[in-house]
Coordinates of C-alpha atoms in Angstrom, one line a residue:
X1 CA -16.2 -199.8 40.1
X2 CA -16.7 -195.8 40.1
X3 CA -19.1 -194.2 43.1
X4 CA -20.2 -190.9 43.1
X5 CA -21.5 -189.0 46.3
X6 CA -21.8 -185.6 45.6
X7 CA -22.6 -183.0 47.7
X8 CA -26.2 -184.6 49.6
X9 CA -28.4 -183.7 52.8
X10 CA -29.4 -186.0 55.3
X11 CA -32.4 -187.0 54.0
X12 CA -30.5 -187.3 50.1
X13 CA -29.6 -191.1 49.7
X14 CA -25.9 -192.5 49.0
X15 CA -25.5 -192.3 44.7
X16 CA -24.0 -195.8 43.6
X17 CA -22.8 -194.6 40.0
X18 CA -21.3 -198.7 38.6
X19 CA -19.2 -198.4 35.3
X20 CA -20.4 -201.1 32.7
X21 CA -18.2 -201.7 29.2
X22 CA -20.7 -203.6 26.9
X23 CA -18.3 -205.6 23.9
X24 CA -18.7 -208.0 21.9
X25 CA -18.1 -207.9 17.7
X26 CA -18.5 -206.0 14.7
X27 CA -22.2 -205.1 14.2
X28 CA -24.1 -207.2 17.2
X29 CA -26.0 -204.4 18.4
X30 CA -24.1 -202.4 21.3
X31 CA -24.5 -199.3 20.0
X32 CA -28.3 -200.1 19.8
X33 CA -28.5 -201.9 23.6
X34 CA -26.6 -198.7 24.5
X35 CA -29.6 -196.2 23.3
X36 CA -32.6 -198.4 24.2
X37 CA -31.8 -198.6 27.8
X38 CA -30.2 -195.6 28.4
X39 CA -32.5 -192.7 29.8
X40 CA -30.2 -190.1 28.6
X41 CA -29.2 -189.2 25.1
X42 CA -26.7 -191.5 24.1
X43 CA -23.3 -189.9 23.2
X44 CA -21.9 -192.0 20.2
X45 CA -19.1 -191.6 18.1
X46 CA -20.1 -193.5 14.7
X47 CA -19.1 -192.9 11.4
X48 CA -20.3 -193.9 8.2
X49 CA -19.0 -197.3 6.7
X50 CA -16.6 -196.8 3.5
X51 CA -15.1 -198.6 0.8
X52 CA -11.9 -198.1 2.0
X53 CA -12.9 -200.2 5.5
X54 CA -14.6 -202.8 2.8
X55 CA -11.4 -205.3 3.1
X56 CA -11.3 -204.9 7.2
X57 CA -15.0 -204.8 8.4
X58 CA -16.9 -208.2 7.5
X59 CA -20.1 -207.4 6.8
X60 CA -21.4 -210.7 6.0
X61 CA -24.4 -211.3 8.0
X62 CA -25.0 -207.6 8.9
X63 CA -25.3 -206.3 5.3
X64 CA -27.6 -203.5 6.4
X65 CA -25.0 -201.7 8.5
X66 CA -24.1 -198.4 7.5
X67 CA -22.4 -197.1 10.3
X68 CA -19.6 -198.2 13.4
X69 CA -18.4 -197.1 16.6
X70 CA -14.9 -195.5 16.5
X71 CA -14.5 -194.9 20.1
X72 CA -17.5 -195.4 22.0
X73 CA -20.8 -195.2 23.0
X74 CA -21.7 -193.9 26.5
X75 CA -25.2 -194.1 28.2
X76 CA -26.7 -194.1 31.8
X77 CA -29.3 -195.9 33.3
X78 CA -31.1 -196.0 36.6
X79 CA -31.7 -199.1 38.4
X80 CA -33.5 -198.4 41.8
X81 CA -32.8 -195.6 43.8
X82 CA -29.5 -194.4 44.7
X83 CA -28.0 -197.4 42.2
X84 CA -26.8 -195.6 38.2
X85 CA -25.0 -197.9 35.7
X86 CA -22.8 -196.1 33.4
X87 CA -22.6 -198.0 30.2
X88 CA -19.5 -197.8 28.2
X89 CA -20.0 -199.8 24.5
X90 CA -16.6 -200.5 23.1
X91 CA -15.5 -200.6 19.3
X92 CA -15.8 -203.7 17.9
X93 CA -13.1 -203.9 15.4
X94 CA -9.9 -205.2 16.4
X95 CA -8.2 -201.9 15.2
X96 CA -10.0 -200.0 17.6
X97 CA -9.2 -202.8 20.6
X98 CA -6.3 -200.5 21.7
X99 CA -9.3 -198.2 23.2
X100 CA -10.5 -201.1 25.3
X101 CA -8.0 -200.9 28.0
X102 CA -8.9 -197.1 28.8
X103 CA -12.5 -198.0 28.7
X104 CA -11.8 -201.2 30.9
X105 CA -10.6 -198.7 33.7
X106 CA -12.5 -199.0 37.0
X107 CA -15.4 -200.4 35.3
X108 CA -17.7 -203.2 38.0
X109 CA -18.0 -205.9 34.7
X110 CA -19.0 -206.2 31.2
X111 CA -22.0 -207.3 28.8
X112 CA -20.4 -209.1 26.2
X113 CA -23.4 -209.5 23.1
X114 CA -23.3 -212.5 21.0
X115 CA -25.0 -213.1 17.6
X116 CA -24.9 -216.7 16.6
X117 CA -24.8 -216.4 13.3
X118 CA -21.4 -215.0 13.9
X119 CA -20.8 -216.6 17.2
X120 CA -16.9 -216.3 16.5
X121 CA -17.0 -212.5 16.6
X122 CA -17.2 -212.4 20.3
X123 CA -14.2 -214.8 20.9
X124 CA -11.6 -211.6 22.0
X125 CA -13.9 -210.2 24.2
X126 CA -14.4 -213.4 26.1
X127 CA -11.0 -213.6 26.4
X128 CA -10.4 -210.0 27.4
X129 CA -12.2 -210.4 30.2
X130 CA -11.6 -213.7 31.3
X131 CA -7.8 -212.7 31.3
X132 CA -8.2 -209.5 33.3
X133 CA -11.0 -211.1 35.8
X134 CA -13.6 -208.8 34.9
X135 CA -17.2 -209.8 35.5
X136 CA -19.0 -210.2 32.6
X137 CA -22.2 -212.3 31.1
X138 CA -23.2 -213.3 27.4
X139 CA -26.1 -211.6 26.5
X140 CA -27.3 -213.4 23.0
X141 CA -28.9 -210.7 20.9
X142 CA -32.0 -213.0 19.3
X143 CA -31.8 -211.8 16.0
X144 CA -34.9 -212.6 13.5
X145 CA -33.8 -215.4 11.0
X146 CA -31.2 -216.4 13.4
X147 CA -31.2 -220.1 14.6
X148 CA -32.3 -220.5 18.5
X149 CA -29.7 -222.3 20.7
X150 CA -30.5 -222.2 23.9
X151 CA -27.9 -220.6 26.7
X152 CA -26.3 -224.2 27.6
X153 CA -25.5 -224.9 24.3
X154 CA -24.0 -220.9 23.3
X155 CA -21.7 -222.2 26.8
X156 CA -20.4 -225.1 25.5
X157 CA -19.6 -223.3 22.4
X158 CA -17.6 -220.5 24.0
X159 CA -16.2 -222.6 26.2
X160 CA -17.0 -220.3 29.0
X161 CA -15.7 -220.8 32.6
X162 CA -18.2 -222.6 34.9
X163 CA -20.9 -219.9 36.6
X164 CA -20.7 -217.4 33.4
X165 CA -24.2 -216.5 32.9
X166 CA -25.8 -216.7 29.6
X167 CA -29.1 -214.9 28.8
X168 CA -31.2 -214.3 25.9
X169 CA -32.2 -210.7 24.9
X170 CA -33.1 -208.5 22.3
X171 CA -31.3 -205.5 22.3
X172 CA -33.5 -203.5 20.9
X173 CA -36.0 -204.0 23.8
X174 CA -35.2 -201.6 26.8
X175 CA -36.7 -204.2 29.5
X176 CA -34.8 -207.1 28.0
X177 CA -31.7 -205.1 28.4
X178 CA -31.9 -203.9 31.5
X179 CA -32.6 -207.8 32.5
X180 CA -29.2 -208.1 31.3
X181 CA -28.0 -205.6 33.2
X182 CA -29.4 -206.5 35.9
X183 CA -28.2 -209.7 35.7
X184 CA -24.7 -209.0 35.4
X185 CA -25.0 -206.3 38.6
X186 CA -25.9 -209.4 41.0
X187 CA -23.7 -211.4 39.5
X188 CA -20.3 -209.0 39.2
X189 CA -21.6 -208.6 42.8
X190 CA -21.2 -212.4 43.8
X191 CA -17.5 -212.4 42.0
X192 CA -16.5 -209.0 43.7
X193 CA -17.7 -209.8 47.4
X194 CA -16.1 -213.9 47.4
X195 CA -12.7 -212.4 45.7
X196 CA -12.5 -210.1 48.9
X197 CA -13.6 -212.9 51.0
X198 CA -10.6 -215.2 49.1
X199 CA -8.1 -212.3 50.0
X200 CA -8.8 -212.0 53.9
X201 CA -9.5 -215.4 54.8

């Protein structure tokens, strides 16, 4: 969790700045939930797909992809008043996963994105942050021609632990994504405040 308070009169409210990683695999759509909630230009670090990456990046399913993050994508959004998220998108190639530890840093919890047409892809970050206790919610990215499931059933599937949210969004939509982010804020929230609770009682 990172705060900012920066130099502020009396009548200036407290600035709650929350770190947020959003993961999840190769071509779901961080890099576009990053840019359509984000009310700053997003700062990306894409390059162009080659042939050389042919044999490591599986394209199947996201044949029009062109381009992938190498080291991040960073965006900012505010949520009310006094209350920024700083969004942190991760690589999703496991030859890139080395990154996610430095980007895991202080960060409140984590949007992992789902496609489930390739439902498998977000297996490591599940466990990434079920391992390190980090917060985190599926957010299933509806795509068009995908088959629905509804959020149960994605559960089941993942085998997530009991209380993990799972919501529906499209990530090209800035309200739907900011429901997600939402979301995960009130419910990193929950996990941070009875962990503290845990270690005084």
């Amino acid at each position: 969790m990172v705060s900012e308070h920066s130099a502020q009169t009396d009548d200036e409210p407290t600035v709650l700045a929350l770190k947020i990683l959003v993961a999840g695999g190769f071509g779901v759509g961080k890099t576009t939930l990053v840019g359509a909630v984000s009310e700053i230009r997003p700062l990306r670090t894409e390059e162009l797909l080659s042939q050389a990456g042919q044999s490591v990046d599986d394209t199947d399913g996201v044949d029009q992809k062109v381009a992938t993050t190498v080291a991040m994508d960073f965006g900012r959004i505010t949520i009310r008043s006094g209350l920024s998220l700083y969004l942190f998108g991760t690589p999703g190639q496991d030859r890139f996963w080395f990154l996610w530890d430095e980007l895991a840093q202080g960060a409140l919890g984590a949007v992992v994105l789902a496609d489930t047409r390739r439902l498998e892809d977000c297996f490591p970050a599940v466990d990434y942050f079920e391992h390190r206790r980090i917060p985190f919610v599926v957010a299933v990215n509806c795509f068009a021609g995908a088959r629905s499931y509804g959020a149960h059933d994605v559960c089941r599937a993942l085998d997530l632990d009991p209380g993990t949210p799972v919501v529906l969004c499209d990530a090209r939509d800035r309200d739907s994504g900011k429901e997600v982010l939402i979301r995960l804020v009130e419910y990193a929230g929950r996990m941070h405040t009875a962990r503290l609770l845990d270690s005084v009682g």
